[in-house]
Short mmCIF file of C-alpha atoms in Angstrom, two decimals:
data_model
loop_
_atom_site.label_atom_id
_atom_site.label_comp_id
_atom_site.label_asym_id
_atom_site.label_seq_id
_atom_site.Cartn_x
_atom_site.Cartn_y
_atom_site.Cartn_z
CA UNK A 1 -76.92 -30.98 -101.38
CA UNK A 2 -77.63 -31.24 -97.59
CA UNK A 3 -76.48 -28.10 -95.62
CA UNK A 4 -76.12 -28.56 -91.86
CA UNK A 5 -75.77 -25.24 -89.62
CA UNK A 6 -73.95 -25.18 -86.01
CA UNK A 7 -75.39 -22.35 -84.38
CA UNK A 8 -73.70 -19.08 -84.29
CA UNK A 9 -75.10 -15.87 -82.37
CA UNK A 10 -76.05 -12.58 -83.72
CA UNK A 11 -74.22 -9.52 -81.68
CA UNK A 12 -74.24 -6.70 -82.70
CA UNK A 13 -71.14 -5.17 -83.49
CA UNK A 14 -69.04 -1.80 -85.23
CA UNK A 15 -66.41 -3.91 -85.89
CA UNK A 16 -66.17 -5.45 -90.29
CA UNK A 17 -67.95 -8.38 -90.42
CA UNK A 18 -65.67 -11.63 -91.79
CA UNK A 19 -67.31 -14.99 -93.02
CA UNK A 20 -65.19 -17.40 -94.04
CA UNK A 21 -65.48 -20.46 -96.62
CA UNK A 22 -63.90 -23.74 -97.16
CA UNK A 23 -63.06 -25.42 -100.14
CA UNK A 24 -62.94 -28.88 -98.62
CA UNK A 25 -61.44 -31.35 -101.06
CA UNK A 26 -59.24 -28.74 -102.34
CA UNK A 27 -57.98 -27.89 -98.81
CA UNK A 28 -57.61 -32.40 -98.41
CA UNK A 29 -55.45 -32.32 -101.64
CA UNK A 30 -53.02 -28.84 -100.14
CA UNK A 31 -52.87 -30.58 -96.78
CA UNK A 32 -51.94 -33.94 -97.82
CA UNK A 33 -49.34 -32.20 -99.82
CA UNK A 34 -47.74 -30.86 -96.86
CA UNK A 35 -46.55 -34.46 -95.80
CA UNK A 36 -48.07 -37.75 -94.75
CA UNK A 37 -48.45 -36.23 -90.80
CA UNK A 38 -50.84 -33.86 -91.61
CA UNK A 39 -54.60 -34.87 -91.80
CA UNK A 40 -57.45 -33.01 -92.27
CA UNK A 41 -59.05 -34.65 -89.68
CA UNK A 42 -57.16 -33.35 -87.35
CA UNK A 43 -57.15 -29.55 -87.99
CA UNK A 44 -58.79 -27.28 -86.27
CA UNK A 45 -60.51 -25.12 -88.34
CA UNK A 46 -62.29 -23.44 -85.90
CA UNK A 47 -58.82 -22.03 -84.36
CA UNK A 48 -57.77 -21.01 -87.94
CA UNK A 49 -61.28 -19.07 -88.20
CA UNK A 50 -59.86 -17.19 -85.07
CA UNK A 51 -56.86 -16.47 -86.78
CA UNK A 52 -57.95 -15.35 -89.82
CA UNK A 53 -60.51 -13.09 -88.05
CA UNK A 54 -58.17 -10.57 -86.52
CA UNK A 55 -58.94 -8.84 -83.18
CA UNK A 56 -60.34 -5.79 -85.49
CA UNK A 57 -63.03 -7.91 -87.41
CA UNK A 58 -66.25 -9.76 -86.23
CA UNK A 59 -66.32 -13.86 -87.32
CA UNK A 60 -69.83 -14.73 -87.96
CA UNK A 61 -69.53 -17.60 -89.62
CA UNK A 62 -67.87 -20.32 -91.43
CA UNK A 63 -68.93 -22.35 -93.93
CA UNK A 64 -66.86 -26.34 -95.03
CA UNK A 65 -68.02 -27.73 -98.33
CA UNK A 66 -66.86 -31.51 -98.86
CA UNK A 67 -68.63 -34.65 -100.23
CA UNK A 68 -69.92 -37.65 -98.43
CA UNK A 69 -68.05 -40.64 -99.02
CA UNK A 70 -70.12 -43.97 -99.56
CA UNK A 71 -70.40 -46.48 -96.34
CA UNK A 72 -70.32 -49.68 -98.27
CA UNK A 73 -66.66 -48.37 -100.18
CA UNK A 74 -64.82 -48.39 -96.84
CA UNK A 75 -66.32 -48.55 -94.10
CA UNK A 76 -63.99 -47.56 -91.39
CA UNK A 77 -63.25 -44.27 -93.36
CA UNK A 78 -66.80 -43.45 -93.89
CA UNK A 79 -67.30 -43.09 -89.78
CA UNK A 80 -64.16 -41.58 -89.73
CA UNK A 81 -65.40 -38.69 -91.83
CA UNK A 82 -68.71 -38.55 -90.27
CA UNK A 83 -66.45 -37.84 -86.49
CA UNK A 84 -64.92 -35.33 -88.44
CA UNK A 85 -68.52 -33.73 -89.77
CA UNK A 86 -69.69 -34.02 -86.30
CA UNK A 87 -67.06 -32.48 -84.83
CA UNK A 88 -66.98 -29.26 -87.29
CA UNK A 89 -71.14 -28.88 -85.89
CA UNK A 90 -70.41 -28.69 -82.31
CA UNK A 91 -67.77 -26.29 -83.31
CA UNK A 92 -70.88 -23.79 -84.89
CA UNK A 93 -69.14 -24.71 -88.57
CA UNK A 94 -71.99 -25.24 -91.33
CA UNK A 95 -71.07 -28.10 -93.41
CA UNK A 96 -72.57 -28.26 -96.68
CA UNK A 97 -72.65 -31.61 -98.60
CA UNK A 98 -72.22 -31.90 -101.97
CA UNK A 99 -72.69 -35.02 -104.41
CA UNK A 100 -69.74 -37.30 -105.61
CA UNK A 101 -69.68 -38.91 -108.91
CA UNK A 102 -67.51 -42.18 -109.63
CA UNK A 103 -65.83 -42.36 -112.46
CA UNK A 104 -65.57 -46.41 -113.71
CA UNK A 105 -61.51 -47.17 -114.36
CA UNK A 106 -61.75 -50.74 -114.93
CA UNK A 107 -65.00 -52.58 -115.28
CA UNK A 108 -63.89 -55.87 -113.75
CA UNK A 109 -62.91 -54.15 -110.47
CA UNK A 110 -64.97 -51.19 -109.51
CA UNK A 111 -63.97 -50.75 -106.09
CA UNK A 112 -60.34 -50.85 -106.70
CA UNK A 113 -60.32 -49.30 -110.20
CA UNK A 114 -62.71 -46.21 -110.23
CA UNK A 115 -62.04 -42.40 -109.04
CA UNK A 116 -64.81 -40.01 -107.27
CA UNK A 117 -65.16 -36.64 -108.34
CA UNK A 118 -67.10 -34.06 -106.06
CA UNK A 119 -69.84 -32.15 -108.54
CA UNK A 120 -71.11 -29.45 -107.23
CA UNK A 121 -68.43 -27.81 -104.07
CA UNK A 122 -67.03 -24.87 -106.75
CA UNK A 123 -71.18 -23.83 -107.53
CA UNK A 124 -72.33 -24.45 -104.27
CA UNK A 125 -69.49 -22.16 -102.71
CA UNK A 126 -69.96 -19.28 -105.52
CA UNK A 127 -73.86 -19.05 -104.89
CA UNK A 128 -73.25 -18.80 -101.14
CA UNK A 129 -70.70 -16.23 -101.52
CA UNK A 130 -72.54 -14.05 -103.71
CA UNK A 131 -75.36 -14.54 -102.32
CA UNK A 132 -74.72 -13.49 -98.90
CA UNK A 133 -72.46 -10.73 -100.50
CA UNK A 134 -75.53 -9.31 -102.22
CA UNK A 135 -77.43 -9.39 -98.41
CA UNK A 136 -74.94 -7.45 -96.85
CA UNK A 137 -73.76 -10.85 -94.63
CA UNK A 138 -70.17 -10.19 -94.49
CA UNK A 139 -67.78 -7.17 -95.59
CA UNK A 140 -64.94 -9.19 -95.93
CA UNK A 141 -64.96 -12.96 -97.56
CA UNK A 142 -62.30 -15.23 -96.89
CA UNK A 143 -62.05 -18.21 -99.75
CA UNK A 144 -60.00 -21.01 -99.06
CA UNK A 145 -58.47 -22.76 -102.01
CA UNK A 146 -56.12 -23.14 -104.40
CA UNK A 147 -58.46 -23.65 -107.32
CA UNK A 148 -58.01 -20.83 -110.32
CA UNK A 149 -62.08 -21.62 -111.26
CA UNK A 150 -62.90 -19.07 -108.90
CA UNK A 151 -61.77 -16.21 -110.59
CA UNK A 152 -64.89 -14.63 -112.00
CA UNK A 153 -66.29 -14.94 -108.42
CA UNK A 154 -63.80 -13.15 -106.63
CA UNK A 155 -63.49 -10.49 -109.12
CA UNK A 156 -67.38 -9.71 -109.18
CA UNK A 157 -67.06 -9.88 -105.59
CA UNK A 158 -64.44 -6.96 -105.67
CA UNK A 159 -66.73 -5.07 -108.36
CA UNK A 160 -69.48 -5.58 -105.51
CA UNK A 161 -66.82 -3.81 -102.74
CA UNK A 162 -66.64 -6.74 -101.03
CA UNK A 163 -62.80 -7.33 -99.47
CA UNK A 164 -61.69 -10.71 -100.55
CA UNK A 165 -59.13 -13.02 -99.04
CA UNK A 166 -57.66 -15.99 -100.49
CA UNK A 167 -56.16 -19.19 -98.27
CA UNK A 168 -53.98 -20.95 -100.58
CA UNK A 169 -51.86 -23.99 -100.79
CA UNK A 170 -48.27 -23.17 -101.89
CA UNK A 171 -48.43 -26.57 -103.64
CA UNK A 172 -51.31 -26.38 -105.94
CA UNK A 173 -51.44 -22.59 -106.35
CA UNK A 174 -53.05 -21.13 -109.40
CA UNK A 175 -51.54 -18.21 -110.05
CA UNK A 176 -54.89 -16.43 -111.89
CA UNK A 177 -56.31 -16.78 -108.63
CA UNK A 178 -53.91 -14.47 -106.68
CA UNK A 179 -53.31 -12.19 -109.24
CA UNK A 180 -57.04 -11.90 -109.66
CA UNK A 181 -57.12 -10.85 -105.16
CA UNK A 182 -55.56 -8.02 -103.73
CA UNK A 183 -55.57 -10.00 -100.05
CA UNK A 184 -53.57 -13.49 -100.28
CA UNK A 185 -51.84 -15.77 -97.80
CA UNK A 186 -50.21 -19.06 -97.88
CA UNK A 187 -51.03 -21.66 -95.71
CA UNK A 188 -47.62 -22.34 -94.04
CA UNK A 189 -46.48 -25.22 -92.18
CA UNK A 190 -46.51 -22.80 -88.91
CA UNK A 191 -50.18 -22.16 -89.83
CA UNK A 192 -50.77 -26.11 -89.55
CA UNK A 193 -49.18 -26.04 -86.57
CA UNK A 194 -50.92 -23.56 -84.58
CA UNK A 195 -53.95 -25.63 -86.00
CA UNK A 196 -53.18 -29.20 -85.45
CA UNK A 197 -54.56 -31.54 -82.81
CA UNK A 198 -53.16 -34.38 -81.89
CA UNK A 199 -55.05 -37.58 -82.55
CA UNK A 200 -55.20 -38.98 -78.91
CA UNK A 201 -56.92 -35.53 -78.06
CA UNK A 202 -59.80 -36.50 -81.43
CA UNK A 203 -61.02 -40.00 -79.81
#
């Protein structure tokens, strides 16, 4: 797992802190939902760090989890992701990589006929979060995904009086998830908007 950090000041401050993380491949799957014009290439997720932060809370931090994709599969989307990496860095977002695993489909054609699974993201994310919980990092956590494994993390995170947040996807919801938070919000298609940038503005 490589993990690499923008940089993000320390000030002090009276105000809660809020650090927020990113379920990457889960948040590609909600977004894609959404319709073929959204990408998550082109969100922001700096801007949605300032909107989740509140005027009353202090952002110190956010954290993307995702998996590398493998040059030699496609090429073109390969450099395409690693723009997209790049870009979360210069915006002081830490981008943690995580390791995919192919399954084979077909044995005759591989490249076609296999599916990657990320290992790793849902761990990787938990240890973090608990973690810096148990450091004093944050006061409030903000998780966002969709995916009902994270139960037992949020609700040890509660038991720890940690505030937790969840960012979900309307279309791949679990619903043990948010009845397991007492802070939820969708992400709405006014949400994407306020978030999106156009792709002439990315190259």
């Amino acid at each position: 797992m490589q993990r690499q950090t923008g940089a993000i000041k320390d000030t002090p401050s009276k105000k809660p802190k809020v650090k927020i993380y990113i379920d990457g491949p889960n948040f590609y799957h909600g977004l894609k939902g959404m319709g073929k014009k959204y990408r998550e290439f082109q969100f922001n997720f700096s801007k949605l760090g300032l909107i989740l932060r509140t005027k009353n809370r202090e952002l110190i931090g956010i954290n993307y989890y995702s998996s590398p994709l493998k040059q030699q599969r496609n090429p073109e989307v390969y450099q395409q992701q690693q723009r997209f990496f790049a870009r979360l860095r210069s915006n002081c977002i830490t981008v943690i990589l995580c390791k995919t695993k192919y399954r084979l489909i077909n044995p005759n054609i591989f490249i076609q006929q296999s599916k990657g699974t990320i290992k790793g993201d849902d761990i990787a994310i938990a240890v973090d979060m608990l973690s810096d919980a148990y450091e004093n990092v944050y006061d409030d956590g903000i998780l966002v995904s969709s995916d009902g494994d994270f139960v037992p993390l949020v609700k040890k995170l509660q038991e720890m009086g940690k505030k937790v947040e969840i960012l979900y996807f309307e279309n791949s919801k679990s619903w043990e998830l948010i009845n397991s938070c007492k802070f939820t919000r969708v992400v709405s298609k006014s949400l994407i908007r306020k978030c999106f940038i156009p792709r002439d503005e990315i190259y």
